[in-house]
Coordinates of N, CA and C in Angstrom, one line a residue:
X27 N 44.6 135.2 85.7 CA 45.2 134.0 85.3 C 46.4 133.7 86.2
X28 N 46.5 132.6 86.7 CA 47.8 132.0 88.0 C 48.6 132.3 87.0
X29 N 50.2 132.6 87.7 CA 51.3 131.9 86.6 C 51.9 130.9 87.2
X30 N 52.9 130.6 86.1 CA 53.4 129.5 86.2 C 54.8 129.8 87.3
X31 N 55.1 128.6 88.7 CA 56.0 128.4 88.7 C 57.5 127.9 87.9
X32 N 58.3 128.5 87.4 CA 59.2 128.1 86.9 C 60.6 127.8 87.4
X33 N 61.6 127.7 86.7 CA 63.0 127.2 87.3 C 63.1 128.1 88.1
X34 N 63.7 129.1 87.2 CA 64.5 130.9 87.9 C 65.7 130.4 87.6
X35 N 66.6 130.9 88.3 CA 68.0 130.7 88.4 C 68.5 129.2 89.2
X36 N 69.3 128.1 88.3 CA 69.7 127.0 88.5 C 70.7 126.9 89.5
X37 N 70.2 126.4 90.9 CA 71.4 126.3 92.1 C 72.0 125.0 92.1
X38 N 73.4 124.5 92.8 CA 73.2 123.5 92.8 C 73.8 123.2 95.0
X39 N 74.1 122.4 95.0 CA 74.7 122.1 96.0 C 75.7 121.2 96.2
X40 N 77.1 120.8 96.8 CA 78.2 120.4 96.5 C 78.6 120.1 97.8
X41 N 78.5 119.0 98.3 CA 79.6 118.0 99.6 C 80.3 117.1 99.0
X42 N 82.0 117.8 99.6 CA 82.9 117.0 99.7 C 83.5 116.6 100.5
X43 N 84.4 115.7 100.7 CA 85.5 115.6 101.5 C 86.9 114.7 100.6
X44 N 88.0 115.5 101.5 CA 89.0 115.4 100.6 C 89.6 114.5 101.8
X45 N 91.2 113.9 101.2 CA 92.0 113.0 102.6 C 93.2 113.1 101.9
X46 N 94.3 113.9 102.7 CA 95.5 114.3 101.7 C 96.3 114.3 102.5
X47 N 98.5 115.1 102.2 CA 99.1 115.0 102.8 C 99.1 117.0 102.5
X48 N 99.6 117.5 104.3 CA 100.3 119.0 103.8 C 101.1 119.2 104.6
X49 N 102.1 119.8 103.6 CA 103.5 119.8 104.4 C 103.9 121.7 104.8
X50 N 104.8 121.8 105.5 CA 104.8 123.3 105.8 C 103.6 124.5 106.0
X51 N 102.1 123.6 105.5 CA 101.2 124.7 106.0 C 101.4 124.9 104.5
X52 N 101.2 125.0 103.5 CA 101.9 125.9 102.2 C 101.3 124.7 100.9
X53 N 102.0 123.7 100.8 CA 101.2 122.9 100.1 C 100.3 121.2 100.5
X54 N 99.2 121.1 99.9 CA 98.5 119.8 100.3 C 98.2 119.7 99.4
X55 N 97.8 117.9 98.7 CA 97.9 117.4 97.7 C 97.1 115.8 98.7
X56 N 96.3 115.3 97.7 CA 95.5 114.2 97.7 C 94.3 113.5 96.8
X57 N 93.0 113.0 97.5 CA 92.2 112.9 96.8 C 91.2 112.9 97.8
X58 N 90.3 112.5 96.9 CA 88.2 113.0 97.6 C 87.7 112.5 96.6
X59 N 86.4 112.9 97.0 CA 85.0 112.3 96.4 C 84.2 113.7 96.7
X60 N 83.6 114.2 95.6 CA 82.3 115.1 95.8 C 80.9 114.6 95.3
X61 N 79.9 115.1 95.9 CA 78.4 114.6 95.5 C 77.5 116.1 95.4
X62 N 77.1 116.1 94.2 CA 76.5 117.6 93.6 C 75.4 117.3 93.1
X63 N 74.6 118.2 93.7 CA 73.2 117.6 93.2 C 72.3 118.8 92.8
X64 N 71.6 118.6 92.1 CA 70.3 119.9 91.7 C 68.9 119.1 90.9
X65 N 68.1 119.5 92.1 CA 66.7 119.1 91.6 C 65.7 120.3 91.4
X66 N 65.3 120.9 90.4 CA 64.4 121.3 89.8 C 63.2 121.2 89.5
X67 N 62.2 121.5 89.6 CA 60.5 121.5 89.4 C 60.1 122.7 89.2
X68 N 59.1 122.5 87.9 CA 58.5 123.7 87.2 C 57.4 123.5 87.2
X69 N 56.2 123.9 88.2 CA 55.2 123.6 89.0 C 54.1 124.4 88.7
X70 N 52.9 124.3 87.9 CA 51.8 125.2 87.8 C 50.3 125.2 88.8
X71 N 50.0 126.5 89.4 CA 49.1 125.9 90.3 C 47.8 125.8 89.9
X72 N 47.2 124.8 90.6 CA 45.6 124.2 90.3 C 44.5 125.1 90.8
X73 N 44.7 124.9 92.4 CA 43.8 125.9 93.3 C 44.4 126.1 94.3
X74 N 44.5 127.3 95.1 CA 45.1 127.7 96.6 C 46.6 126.9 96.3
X75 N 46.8 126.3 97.4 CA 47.9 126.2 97.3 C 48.5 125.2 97.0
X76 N 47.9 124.3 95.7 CA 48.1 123.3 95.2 C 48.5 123.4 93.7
X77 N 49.7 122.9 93.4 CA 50.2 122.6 92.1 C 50.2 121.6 91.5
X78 N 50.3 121.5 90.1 CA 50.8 120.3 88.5 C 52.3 120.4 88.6
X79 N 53.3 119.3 89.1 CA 54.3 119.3 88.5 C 54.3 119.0 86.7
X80 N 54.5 120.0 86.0 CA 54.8 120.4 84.8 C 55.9 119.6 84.4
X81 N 57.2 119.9 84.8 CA 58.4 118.8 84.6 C 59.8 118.6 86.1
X82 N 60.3 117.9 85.6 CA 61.2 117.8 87.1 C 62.2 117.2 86.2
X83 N 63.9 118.2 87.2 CA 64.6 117.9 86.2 C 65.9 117.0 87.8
X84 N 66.6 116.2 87.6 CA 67.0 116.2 88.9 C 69.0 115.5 87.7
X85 N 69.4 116.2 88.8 CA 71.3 116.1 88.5 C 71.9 115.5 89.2
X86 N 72.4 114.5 89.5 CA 73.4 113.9 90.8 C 74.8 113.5 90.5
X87 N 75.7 114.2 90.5 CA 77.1 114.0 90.2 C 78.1 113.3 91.3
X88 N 79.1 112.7 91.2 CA 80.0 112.0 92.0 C 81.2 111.7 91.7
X89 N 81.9 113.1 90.7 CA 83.4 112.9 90.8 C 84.0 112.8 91.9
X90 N 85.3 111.8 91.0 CA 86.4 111.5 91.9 C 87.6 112.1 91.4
X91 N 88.4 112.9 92.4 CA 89.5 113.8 92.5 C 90.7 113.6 92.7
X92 N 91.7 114.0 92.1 CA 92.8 114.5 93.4 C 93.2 115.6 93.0
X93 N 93.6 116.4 94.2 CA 93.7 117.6 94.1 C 95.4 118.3 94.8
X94 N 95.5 119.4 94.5 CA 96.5 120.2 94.5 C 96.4 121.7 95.4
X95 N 96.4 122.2 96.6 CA 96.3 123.2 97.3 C 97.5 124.0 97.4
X96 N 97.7 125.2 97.5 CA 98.6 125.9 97.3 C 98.5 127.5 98.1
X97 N 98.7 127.4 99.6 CA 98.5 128.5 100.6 C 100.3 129.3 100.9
X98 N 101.1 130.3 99.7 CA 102.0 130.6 99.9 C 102.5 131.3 101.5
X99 N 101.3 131.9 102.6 CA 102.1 132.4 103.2 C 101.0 132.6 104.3
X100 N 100.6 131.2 104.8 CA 99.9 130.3 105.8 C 100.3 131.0 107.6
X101 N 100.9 131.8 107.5 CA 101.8 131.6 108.7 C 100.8 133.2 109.4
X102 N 100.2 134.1 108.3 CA 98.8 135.1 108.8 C 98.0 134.7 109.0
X103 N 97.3 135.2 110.1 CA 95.4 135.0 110.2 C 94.6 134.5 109.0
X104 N 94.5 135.8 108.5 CA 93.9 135.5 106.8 C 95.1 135.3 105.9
X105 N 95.1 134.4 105.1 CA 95.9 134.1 103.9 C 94.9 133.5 102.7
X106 N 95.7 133.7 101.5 CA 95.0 133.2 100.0 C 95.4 132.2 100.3
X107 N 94.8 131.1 99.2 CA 95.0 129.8 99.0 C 94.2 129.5 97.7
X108 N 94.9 128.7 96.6 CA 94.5 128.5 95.3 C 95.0 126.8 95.0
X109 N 93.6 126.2 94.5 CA 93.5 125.2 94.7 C 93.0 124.4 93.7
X110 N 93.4 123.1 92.7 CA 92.8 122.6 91.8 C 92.5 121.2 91.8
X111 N 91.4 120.5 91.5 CA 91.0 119.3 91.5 C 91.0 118.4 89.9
X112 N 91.3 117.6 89.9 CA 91.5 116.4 88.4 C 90.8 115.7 88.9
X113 N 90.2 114.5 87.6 CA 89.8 113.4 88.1 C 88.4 112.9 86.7
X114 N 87.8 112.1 87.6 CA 86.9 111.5 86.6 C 85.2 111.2 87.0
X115 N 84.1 112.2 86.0 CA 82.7 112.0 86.5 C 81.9 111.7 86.3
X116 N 81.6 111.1 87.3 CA 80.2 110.1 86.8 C 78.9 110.9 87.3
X117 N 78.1 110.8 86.6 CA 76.5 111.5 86.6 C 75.3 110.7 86.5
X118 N 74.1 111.4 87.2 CA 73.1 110.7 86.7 C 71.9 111.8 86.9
X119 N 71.2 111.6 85.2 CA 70.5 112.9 84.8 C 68.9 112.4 84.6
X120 N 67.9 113.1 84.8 CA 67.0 112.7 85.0 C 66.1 113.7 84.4
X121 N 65.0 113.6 83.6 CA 63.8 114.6 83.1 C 62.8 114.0 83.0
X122 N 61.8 114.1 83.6 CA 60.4 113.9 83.4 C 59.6 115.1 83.7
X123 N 58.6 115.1 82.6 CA 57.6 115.9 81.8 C 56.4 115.4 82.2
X124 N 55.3 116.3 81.9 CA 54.5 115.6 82.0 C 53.1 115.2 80.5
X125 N 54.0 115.9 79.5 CA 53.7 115.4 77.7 C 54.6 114.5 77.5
X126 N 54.4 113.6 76.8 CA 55.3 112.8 76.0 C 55.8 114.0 74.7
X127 N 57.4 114.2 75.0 CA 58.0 114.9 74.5 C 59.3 114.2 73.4
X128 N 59.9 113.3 73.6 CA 60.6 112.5 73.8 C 60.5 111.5 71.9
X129 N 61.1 111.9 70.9 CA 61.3 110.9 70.0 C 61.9 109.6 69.8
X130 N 61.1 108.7 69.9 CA 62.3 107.6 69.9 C 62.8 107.3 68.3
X131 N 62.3 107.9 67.5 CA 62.9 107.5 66.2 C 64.4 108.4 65.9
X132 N 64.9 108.8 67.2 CA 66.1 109.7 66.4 C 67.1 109.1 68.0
X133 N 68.0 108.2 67.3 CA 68.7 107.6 68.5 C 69.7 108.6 69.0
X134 N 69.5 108.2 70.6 CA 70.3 109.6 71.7 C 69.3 110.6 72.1
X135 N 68.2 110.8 71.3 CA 67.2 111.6 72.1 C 66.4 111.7 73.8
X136 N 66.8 110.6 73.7 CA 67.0 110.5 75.4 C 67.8 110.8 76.6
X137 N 67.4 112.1 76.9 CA 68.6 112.2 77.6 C 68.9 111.6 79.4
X138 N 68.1 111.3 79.5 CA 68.0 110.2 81.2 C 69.1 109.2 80.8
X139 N 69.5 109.4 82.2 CA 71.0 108.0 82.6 C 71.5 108.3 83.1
X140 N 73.0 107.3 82.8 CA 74.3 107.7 83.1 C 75.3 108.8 82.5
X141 N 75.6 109.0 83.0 CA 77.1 110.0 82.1 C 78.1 110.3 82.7
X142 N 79.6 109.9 81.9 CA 81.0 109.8 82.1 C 82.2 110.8 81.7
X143 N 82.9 111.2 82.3 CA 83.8 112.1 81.8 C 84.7 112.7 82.5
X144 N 85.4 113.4 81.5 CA 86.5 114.0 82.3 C 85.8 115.6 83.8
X145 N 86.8 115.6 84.9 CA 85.8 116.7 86.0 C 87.6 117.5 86.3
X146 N 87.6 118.8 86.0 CA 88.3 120.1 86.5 C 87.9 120.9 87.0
X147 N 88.2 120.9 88.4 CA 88.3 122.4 89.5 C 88.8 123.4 89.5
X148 N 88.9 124.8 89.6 CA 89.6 125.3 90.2 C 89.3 126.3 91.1
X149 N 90.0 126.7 92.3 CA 89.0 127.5 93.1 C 90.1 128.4 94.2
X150 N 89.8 129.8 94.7 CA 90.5 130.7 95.3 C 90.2 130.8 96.7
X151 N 90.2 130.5 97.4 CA 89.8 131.1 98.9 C 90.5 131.8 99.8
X152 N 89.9 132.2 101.0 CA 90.8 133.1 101.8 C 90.4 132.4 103.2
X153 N 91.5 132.1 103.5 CA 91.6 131.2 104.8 C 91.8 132.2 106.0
X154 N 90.9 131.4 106.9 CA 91.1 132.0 108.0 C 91.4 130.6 109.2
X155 N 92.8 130.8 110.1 CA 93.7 130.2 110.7 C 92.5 130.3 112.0
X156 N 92.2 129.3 112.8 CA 91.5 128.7 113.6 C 92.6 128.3 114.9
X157 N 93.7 127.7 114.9 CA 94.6 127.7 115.3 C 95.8 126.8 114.7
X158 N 96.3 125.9 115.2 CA 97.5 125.3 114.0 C 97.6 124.5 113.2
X159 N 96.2 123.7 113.9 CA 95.5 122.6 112.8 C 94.1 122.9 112.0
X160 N 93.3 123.7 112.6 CA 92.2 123.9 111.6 C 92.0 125.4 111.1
X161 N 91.2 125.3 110.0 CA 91.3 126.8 109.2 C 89.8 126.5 108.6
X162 N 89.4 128.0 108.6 CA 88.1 128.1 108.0 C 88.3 128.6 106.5
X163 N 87.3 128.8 105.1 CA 87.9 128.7 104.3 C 86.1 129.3 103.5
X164 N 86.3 130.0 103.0 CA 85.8 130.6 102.0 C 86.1 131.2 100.6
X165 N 85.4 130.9 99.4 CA 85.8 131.5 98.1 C 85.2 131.6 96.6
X166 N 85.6 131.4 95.7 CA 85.4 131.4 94.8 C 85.7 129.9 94.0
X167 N 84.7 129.0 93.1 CA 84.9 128.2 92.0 C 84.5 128.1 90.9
X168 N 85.4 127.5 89.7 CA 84.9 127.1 88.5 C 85.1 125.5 87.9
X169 N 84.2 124.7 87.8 CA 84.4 123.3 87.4 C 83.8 123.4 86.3
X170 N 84.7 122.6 85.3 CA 84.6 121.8 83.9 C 84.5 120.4 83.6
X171 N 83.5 120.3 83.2 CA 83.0 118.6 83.4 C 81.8 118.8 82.1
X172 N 82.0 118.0 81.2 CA 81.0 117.7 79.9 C 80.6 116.1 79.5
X173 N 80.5 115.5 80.2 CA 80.2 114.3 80.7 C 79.1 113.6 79.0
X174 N 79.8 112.8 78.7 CA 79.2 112.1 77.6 C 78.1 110.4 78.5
X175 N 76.9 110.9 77.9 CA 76.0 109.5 78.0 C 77.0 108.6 77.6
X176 N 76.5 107.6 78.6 CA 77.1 105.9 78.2 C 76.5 105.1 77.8
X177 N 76.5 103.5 77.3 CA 75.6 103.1 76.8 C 75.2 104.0 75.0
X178 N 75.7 104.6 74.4 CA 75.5 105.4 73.3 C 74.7 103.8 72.0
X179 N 73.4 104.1 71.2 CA 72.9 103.7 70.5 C 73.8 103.8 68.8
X180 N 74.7 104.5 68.5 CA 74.8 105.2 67.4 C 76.1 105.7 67.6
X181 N 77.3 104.8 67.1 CA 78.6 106.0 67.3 C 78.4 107.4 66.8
X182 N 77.5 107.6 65.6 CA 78.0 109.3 65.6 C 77.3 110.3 66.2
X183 N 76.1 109.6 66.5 CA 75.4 110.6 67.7 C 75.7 110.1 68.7
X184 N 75.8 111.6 70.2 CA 75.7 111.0 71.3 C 75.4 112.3 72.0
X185 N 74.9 112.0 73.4 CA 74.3 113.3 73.6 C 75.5 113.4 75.3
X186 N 76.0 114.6 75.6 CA 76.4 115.1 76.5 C 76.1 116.0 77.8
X187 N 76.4 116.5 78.4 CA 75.5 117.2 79.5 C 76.8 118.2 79.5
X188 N 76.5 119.9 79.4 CA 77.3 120.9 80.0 C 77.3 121.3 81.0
X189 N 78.2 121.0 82.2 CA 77.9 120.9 83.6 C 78.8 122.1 83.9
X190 N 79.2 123.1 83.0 CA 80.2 123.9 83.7 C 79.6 125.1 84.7
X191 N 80.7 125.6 85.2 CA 79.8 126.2 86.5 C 80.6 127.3 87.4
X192 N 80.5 128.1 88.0 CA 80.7 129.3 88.7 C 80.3 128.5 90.3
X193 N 80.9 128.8 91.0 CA 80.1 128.7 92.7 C 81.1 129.3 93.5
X194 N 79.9 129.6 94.8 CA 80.6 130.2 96.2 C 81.0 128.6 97.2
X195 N 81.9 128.6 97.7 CA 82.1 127.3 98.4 C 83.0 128.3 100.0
X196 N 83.2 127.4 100.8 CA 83.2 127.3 102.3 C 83.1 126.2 102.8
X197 N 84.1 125.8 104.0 CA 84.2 124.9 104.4 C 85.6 125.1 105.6
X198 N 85.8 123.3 106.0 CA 86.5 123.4 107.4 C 87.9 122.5 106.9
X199 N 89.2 122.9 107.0 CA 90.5 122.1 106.9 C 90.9 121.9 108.0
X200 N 91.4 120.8 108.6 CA 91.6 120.3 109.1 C 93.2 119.1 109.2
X201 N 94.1 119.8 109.6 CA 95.6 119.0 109.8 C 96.1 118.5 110.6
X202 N 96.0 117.1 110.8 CA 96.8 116.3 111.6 C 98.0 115.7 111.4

């Protein structure tokens, strides 16, 4: 008997760019836009090397930030740097199946759309000094974002998306 392809472990992927002020090397403070996405497919196969998409789940987020950096002692090769982002997110969530799964007699059961809400960063890296304007940057994050559907049928029902999350991040700073 084939098995089934399934999820496994849910990745996502995360480009941003930020545009800020930093003063002394030590602290920077501004805003950005990130775009986070994760598409999923749980695939069963037919013959050789041909599959049934079974379901596809696809994620597209686009908070807007501003953020807070905080590198106490910028002036070594490698230094820490601890860093947080605010702001507000917008989503768009998507499932298709391929049963009709889906109740319409129970309003909110749908979870495809939009969705809005509050988005919190926080994240640790360890910089590495390039020369006096750019720095390479690798670390550690955690974002909180519980984004409630819009458009809601039913003030006491409403359905939400738990977007919280763990990630490795990397990237390039850059001071002019």
């Amino acid at each position: 008997m084939p098995s089934s392809h399934g999820y496994g472990k849910p990745t996502a992927g995360d480009g941003s760019l930020h545009i800020g002020l930093v003063f002394d090397r030590k602290i920077a403070f501004g805003g950005g836009i990130d775009f986070l996405w994760n598409v999923n497919k749980k695939a069963t196969p037919i013959a050789g090397n041909t599959y049934k998409i079974e379901e596809s789940q696809k994620t597209f987020m686009f908070p807007i930030s501003g953020y807070l950096a905080l590198s106490p002692i910028p002036q070594f090769r490698f230094h820490p740097c601890l860093s947080t982002q605010i702001g507000f997110n917008t989503m768009y969530y998507s499932n298709k199946q391929d049963t009709l799964q889906d109740d319409e007699s129970v309003p909110g059961s749908d979870e495809n759309g939009w969705y809005m809400g509050f988005y919190w960063k926080i994240a640790g890296d360890v910089m590495f000094n390039l020369g006096e304007t750019s720095v390479l940057f690798a670390g550690l994050e955690y974002q909180v974002t519980r984004p409630d559907k819009v458009n809601v049928r039913n003030d006491d029902i409403f359905t939400q998306r738990d977007m919280n999350g763990a990630g490795f991040r990397f990237g390039v700073r850059l001071a002019y």
